[in-house]
Coordinates of C-alpha atoms in Angstrom, one line a residue:
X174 CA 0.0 0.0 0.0
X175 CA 2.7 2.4 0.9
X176 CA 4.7 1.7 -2.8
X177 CA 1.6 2.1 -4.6
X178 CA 0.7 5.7 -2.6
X179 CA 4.0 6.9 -3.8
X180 CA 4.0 5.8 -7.3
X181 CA 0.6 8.3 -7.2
X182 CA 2.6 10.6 -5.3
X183 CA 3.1 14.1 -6.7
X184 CA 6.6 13.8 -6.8
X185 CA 6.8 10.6 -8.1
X186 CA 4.6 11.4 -11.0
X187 CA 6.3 14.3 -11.6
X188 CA 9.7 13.7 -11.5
X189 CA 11.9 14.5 -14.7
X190 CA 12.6 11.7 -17.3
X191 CA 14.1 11.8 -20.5
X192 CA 12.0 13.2 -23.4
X193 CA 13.4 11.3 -25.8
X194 CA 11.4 8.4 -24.9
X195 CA 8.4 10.6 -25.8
X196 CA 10.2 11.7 -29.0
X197 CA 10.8 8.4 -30.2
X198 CA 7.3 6.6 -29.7
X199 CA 5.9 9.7 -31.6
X200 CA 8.0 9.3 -34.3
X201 CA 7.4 5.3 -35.0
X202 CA 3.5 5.6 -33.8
X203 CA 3.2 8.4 -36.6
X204 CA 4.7 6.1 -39.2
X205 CA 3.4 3.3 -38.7
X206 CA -0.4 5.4 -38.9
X207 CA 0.8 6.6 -42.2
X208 CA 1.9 3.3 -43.6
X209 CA -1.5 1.9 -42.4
X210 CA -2.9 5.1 -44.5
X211 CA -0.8 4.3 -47.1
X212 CA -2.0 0.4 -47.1
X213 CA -5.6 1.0 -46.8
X214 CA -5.2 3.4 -50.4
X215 CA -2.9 1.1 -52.3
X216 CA -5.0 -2.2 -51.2
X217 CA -8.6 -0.3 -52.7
X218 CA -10.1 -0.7 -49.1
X219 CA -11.1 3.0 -49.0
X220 CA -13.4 2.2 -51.8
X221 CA -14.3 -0.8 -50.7
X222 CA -15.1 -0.1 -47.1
X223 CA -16.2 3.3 -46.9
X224 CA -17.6 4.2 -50.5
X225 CA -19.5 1.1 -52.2
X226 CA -21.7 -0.3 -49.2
X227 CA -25.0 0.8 -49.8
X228 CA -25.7 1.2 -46.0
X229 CA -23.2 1.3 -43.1
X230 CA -23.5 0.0 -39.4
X231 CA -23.1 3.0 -36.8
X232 CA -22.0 2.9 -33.1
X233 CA -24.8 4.0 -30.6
X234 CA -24.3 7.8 -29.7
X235 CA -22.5 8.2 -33.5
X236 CA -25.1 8.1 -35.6
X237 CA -24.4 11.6 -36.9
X238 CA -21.3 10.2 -38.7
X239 CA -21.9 9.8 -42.2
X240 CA -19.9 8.5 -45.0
X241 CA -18.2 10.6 -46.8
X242 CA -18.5 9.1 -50.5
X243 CA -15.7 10.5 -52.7
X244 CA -14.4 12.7 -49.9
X245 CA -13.4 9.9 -48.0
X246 CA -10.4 9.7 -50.2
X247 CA -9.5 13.5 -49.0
X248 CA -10.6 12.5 -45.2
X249 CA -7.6 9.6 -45.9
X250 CA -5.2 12.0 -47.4
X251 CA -5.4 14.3 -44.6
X252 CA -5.4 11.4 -41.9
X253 CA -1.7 10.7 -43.5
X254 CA -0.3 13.8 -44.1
X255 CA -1.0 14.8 -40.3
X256 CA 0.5 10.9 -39.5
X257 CA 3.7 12.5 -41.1
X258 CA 3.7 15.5 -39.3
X259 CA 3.0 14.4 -36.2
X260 CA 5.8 11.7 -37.0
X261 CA 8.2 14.5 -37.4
X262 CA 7.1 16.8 -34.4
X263 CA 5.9 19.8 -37.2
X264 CA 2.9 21.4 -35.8
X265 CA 2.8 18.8 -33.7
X266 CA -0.4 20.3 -31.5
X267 CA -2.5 20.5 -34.6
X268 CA -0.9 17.8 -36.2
X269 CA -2.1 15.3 -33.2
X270 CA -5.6 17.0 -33.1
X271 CA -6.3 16.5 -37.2
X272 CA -4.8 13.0 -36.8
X273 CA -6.9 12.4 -33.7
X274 CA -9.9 13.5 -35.3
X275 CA -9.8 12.3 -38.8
X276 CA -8.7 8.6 -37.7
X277 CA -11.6 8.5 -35.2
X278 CA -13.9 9.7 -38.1
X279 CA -12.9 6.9 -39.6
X280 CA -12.9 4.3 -37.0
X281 CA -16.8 5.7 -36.6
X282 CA -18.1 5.5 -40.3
X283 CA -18.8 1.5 -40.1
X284 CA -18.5 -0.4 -36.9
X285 CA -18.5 -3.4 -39.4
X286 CA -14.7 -2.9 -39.5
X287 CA -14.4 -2.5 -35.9
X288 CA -10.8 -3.5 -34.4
X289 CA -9.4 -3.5 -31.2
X290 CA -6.1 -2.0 -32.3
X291 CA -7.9 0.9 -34.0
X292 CA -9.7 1.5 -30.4
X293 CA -6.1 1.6 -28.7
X294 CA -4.7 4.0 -31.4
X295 CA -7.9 6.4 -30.8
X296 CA -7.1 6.4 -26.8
X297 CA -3.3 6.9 -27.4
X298 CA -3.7 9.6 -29.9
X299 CA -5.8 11.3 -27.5
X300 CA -3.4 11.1 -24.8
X301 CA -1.0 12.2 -26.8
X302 CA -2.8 15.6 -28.2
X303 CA -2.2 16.6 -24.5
X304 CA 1.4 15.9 -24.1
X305 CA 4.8 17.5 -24.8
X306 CA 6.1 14.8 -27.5
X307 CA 7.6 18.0 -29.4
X308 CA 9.8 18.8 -27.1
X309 CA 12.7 16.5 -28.6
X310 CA 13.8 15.3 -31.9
X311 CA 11.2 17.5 -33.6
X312 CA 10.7 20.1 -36.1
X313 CA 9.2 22.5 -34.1
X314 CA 12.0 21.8 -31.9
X315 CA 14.6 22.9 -34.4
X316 CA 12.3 26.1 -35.5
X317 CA 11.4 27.2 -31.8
X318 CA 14.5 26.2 -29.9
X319 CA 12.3 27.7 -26.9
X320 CA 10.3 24.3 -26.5
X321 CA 13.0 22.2 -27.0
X322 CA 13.2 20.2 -23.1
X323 CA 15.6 17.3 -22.4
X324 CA 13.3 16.3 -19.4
X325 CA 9.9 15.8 -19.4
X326 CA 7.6 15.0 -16.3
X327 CA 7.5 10.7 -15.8
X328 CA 3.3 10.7 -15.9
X329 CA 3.8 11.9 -19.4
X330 CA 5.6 9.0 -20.5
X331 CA 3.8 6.4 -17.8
X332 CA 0.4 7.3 -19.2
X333 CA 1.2 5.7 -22.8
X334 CA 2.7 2.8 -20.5
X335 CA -0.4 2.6 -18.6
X336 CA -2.7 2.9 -21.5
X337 CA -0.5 -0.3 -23.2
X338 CA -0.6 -2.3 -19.7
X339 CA -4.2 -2.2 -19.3
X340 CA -4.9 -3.2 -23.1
X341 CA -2.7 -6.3 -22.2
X342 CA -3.3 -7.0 -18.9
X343 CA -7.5 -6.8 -19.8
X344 CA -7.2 -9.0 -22.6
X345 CA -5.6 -11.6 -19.9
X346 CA -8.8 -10.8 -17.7
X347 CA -10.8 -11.5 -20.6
X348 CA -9.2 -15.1 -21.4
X349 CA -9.8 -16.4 -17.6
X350 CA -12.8 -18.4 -18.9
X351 CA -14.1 -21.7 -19.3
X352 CA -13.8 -21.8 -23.1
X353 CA -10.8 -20.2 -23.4
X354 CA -8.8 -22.3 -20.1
X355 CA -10.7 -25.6 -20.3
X356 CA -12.4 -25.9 -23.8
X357 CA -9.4 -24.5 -25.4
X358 CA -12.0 -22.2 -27.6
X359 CA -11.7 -20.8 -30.5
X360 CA -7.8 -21.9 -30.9
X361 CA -8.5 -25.9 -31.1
X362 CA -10.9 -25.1 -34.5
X363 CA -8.3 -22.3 -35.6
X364 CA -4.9 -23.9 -35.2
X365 CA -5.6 -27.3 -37.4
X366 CA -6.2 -25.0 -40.8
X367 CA -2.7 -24.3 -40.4
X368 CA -1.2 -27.2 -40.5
X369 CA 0.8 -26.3 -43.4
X370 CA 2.8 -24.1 -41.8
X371 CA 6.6 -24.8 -42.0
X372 CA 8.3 -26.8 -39.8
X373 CA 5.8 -26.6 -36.9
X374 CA 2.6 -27.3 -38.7
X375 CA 2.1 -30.8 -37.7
X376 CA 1.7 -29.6 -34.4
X377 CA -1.4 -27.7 -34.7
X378 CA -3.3 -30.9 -35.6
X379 CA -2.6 -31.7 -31.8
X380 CA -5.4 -31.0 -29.0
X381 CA -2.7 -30.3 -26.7
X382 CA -1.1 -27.2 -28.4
X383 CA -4.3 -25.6 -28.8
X384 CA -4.6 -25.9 -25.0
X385 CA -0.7 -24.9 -24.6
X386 CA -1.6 -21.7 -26.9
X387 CA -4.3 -20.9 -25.1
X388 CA -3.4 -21.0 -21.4
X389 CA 0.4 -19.3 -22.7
X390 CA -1.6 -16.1 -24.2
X391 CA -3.7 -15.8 -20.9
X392 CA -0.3 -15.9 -18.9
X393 CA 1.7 -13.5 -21.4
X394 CA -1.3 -10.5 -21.3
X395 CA -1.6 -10.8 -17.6
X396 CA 2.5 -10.9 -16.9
X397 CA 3.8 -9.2 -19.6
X398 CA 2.7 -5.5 -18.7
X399 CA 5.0 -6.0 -15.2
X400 CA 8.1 -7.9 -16.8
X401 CA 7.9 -4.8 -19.3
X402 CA 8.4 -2.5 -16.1
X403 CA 10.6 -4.1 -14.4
X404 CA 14.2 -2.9 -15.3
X405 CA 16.0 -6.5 -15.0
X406 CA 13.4 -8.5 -17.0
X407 CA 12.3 -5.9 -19.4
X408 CA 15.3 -6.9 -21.9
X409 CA 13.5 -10.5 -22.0
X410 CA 10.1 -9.4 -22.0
X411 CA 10.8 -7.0 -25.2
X412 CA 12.3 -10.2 -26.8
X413 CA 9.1 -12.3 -25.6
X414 CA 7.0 -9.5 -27.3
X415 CA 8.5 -9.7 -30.6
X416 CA 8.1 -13.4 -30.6
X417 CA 4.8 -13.7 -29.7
X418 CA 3.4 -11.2 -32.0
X419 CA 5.2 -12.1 -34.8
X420 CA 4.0 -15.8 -34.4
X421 CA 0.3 -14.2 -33.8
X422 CA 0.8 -12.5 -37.4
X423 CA 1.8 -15.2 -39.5
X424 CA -0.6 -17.7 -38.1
X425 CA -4.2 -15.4 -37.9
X426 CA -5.5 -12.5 -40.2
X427 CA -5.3 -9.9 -37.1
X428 CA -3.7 -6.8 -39.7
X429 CA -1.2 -4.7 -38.3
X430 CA -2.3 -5.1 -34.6
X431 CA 1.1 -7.5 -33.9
X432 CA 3.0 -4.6 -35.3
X433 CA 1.6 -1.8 -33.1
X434 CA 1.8 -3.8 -29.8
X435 CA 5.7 -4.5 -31.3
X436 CA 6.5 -1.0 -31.7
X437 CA 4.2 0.9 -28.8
X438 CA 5.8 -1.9 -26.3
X439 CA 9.1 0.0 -26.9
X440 CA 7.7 3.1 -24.9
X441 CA 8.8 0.7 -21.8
X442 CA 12.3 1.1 -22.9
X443 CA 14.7 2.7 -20.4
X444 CA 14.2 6.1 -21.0
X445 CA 17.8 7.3 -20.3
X446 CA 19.4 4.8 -22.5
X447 CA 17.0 6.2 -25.6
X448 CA 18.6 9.8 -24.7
X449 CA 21.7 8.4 -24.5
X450 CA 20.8 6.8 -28.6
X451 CA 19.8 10.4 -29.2
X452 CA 22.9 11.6 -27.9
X453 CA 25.3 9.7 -30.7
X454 CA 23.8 12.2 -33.2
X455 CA 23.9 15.7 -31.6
X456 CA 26.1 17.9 -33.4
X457 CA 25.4 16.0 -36.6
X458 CA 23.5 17.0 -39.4
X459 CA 20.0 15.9 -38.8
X460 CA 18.1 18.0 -41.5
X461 CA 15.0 19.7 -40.1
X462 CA 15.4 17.4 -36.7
X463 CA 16.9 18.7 -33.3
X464 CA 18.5 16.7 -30.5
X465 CA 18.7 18.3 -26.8
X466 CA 21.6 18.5 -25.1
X467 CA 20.6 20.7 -22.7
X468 CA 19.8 20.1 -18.9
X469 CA 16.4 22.2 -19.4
X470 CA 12.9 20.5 -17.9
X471 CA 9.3 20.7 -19.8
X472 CA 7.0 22.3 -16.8
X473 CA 3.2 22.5 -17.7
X474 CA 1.5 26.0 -16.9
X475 CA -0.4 25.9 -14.0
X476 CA -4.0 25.7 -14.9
X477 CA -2.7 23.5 -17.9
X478 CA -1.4 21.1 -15.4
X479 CA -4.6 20.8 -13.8
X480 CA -6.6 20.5 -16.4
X481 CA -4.6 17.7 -18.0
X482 CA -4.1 15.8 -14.8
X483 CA -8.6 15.8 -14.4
X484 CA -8.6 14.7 -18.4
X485 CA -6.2 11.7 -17.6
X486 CA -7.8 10.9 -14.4
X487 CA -11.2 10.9 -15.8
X488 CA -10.1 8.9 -19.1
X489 CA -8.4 6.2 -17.3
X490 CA -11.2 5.7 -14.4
X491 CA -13.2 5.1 -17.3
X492 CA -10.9 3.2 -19.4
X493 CA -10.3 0.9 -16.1
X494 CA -14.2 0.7 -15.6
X495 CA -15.8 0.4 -19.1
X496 CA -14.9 -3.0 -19.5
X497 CA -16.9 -4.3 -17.1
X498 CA -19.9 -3.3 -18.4
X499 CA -20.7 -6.3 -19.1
X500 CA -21.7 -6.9 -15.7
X501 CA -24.8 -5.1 -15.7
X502 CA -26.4 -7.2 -18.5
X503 CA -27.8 -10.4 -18.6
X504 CA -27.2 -12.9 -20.4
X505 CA -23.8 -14.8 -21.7
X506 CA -21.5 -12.2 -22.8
X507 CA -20.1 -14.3 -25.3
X508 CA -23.4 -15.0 -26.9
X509 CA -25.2 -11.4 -26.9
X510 CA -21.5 -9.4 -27.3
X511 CA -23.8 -6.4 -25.2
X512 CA -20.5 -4.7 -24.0
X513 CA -18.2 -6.7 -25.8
X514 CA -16.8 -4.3 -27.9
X515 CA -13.6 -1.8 -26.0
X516 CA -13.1 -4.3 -23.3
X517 CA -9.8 -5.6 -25.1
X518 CA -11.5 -9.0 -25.6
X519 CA -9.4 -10.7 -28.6
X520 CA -9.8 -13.3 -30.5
X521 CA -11.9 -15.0 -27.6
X522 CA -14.6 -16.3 -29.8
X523 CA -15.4 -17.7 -33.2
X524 CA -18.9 -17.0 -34.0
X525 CA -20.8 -17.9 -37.3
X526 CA -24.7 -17.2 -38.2
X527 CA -26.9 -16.9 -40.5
X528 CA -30.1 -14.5 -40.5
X529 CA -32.9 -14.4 -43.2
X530 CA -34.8 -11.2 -43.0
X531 CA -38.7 -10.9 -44.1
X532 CA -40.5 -7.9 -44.1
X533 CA -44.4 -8.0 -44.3
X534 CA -47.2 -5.2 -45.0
X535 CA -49.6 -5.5 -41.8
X536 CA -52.0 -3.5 -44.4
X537 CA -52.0 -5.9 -47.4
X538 CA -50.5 -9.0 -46.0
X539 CA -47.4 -9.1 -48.5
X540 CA -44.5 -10.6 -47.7
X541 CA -41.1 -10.2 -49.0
X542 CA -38.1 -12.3 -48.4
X543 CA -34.9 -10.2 -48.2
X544 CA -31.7 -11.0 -49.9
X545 CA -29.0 -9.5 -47.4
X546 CA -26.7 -9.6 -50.8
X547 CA -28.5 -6.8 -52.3
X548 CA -28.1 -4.3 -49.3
X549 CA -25.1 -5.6 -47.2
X550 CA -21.2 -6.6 -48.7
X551 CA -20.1 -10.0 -47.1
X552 CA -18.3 -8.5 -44.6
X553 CA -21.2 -6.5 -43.0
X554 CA -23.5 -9.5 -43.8
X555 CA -21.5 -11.6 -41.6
X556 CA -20.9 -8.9 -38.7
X557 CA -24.5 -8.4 -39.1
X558 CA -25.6 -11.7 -38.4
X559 CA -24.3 -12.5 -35.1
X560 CA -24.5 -9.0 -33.4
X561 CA -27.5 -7.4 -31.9
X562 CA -27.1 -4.1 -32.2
X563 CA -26.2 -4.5 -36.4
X564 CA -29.2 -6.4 -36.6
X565 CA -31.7 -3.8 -35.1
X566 CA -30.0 -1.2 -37.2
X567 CA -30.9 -3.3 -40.7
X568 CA -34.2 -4.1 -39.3
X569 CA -35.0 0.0 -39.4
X570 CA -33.0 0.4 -42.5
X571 CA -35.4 -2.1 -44.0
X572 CA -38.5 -0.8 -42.9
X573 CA -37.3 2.5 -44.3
X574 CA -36.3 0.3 -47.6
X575 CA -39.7 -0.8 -48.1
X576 CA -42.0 1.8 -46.9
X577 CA -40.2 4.0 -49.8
X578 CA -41.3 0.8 -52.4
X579 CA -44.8 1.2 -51.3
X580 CA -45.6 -0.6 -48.5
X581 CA -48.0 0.8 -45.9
X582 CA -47.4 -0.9 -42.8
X583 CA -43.8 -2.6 -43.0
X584 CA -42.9 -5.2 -40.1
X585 CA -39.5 -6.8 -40.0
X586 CA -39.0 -10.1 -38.6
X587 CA -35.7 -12.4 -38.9
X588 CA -34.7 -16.1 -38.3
X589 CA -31.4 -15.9 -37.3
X590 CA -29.1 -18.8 -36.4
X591 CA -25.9 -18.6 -34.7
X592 CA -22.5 -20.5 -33.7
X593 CA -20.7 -20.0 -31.1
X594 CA -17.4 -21.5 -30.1
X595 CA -18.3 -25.2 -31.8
X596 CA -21.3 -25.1 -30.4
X597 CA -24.4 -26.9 -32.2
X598 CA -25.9 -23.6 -34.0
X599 CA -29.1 -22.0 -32.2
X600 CA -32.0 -19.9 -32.7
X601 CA -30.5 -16.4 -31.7
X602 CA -33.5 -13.9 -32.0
X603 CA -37.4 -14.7 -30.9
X604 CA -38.8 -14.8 -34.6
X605 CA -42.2 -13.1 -33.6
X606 CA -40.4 -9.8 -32.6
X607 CA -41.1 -6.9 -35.4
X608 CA -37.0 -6.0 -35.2
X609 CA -38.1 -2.6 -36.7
X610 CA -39.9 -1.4 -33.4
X611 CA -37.0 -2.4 -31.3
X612 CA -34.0 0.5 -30.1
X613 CA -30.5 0.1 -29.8
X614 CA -29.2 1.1 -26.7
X615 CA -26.8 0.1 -23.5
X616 CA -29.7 -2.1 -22.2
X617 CA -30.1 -5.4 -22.6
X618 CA -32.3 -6.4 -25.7
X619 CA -35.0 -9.0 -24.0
X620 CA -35.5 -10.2 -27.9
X621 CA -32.6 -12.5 -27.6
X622 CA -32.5 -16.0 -26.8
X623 CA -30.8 -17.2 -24.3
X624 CA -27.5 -19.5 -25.4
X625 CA -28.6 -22.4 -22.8
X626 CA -25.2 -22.7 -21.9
X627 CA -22.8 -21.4 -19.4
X628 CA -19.7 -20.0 -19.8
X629 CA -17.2 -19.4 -16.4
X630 CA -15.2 -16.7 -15.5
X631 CA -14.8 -13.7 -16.9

């Protein structure tokens, strides 16, 4: 009790590390957002994502972001050019704002392409808006010599460490559960479909290394924050990371999440021996860049200090609480996903259904089966069909669908299906329930079946 009241002590908090930690995390984190700006353009995904689905799925409290059509192309440029400024430290305040705001924009267009690793880069780019990552290695540091620090105070650096440990540490939380520990669910149906892979592939076709896999990833998220802190394991722990995400990219489709966790994890790095890399090139030419040599300290006007320190409180009370949301609902969590989404639940659950929509006229008695083909692409069809909150949003979009091709009284009524972690497929919704009359929201939607199955833990 008395180590953790001064690790939240004032002077604790405050006392001066080296900015170049900062400087450095700044400088990869912008890159690597530009290079994921760069991939989405070059792949076609902004067109295909954001421009050629007919309808697009929006998160509760968002609805008032809407797609952009051919603009989206220009939201994208400017989402990369600010990557590359904030990269550099030029303008970085406005620089981290414009990135902050256009990537979120973006993140907010179609929950169908929800990740978690585009939730943690929203939370750290608004951490970052608020601190001094210029103050080093920038641009502006070369132009206005004035804000150019050495030190910086240690909360600024430990709140990107926090933000990182509780991503990690909450996706251990999230495995502690009877499907994940005992069932060794989803990895026992994943791991056999690579049983090509070299050398090693043979293995996967053995129960016991789904189960090895399994129980490993749930002790890795819920350690590996701490061995990063630590100054005498940290060396090993940075080694473990790189392993373990590189081996999580080749073997599942999980994008450039492996890569971020790689890179951010480096913000754990001894921030004195990243000044003392910085160091090797003062005095050299470094084009537009500046390194500080100075013994000078970054101190935070008064009311600024204040402000900032209520902002991070707030953010991380609710980043610590969020989570559980869950709690508060009925139902199995795994089955109804109401407040599964930014809880840093990965790859817990492999989840298949199938939904067929009809839509009848109370006033004439038509009926029309829907083909989800003709409104949805495959990828929202499949989100779609296993999530509650996507499937109350088509029922409306439907009912507005139909009422425009004449229908008087349009009711929307779906027999959905669903899969969930090898279990024998189930009725998901009651199929008497007009889906059209029903609201998202945080509570709990009573049309859903229950799964008749019990999952323990967390």
């Amino acid at each position: 009790m008395q180590d953790l009241k001064q690790i939240f002590s004032k002077q604790y908090l405050g006392k001066p590390v080296y900015s170049a930690s900062l400087a450095v995390f700044r400088m990869i984190f912008g890159f690597m957002l530009f290079a994921g700006v760069l991939r989405f353009w070059t792949k076609g995904w902004i067109e295909e994502l954001y421009i050629q689905p007919k309808f697009f799925f929006h998160y509760f409290g968002f609805e008032w972001v809407q797609p952009l059509g051919g603009y989206t192309y220009l939201l994208f440029l400017l989402c990369g050019i600010s990557a590359l400024c904030f990269a550099a430290g030029f303008m970085y305040r406005l620089s981290s704002v414009v990135l902050f705001l256009s990537f979120t924009y973006i993140e907010l267009m179609d929950k169908t392409n929800y990740l978690n690793h585009y939730y943690f880069v929203t939370l750290v780019l608004f951490l970052m808006m608020w601190l001094p990552a210029n103050a080093n290695f920038s641009v502006d540091a070369k132009l206005k010599p004035e804000i150019s620090k050495r030190y910086i105070p240690r909360w600024t650096v430990g709140s990107i460490r926090l933000m990182l440990g509780i991503v990690y540490f909450y996706a251990g939380l999230a495995k502690l559960n009877s499907d994940w520990l005992m069932e060794a669910m989803p990895l026992r149906l994943w791991l056999p479909a690579k049983n090509d892979f070299p050398l090693i592939g043979g293995l996967f076709n053995q129960l016991w290394v789904a189960y090895f896999f399994s129980w490993f990833g749930a002790l890795y998220d819920l350690s590996i924050p701490f061995f990063l802190l630590n100054k005498k394991t940290r060396p090993y722990a940075y080694v473990a990371v790189v392993a373990f995400h590189i081996m999580t990219s080749l073997l599942f489709p999980i994008g450039m999440f492996p890569y971020i966790m790689i890179l951010a994890s480096l913000v754990f790095l001894d921030t004195e021996k990243i000044d003392r890399f910085l160091q090797r090139f003062r005095g050299q030419s470094l084009g537009l860049f500046y390194v500080n040599i100075s013994y000078n300290s970054y101190i935070f006007a008064p009311l600024k200090q204040r402000i900032v320190s209520v902002l991070f409180v707030i953010f991380f009370a609710i980043q610590l609480a969020f989570p559980w949301r869950y709690l508060a609902m009925p139902g199995e969590l795994f089955w109804t996903e109401e407040g599964f989404r930014f809880s840093w639940r990965v790859m817990l659950i492999e989840k298949m259904g199938y939904a067929q929509f009809v839509v009848k006229d109370e006033a004439t008695g038509k009926v029309v089966a829907v083909n989800n083909n003709d409104f949805l692409t495959k990828n929202q069809e499949k989100m779609m069909a296993t999530q509650a909150d996507f499937i109350i949003q088509y029922a409306h979009y439907l009912k507005a669908h139909y009422r425009k091709q004449g229908m008087q009284q349009p009711r929307v009524y779906a027999t959905i299906y669903v899969t969930l972690n090898g279990r024998r497929s189930r009725l998901y919704a009651k199929q008497d329930v007009d889906l059209a009359t029903e609201y998202d929201s945080y509570k709990h939607k009573n049309w859903i079946l229950p799964l008749q199955d019990e999952i323990y833990g967390l």
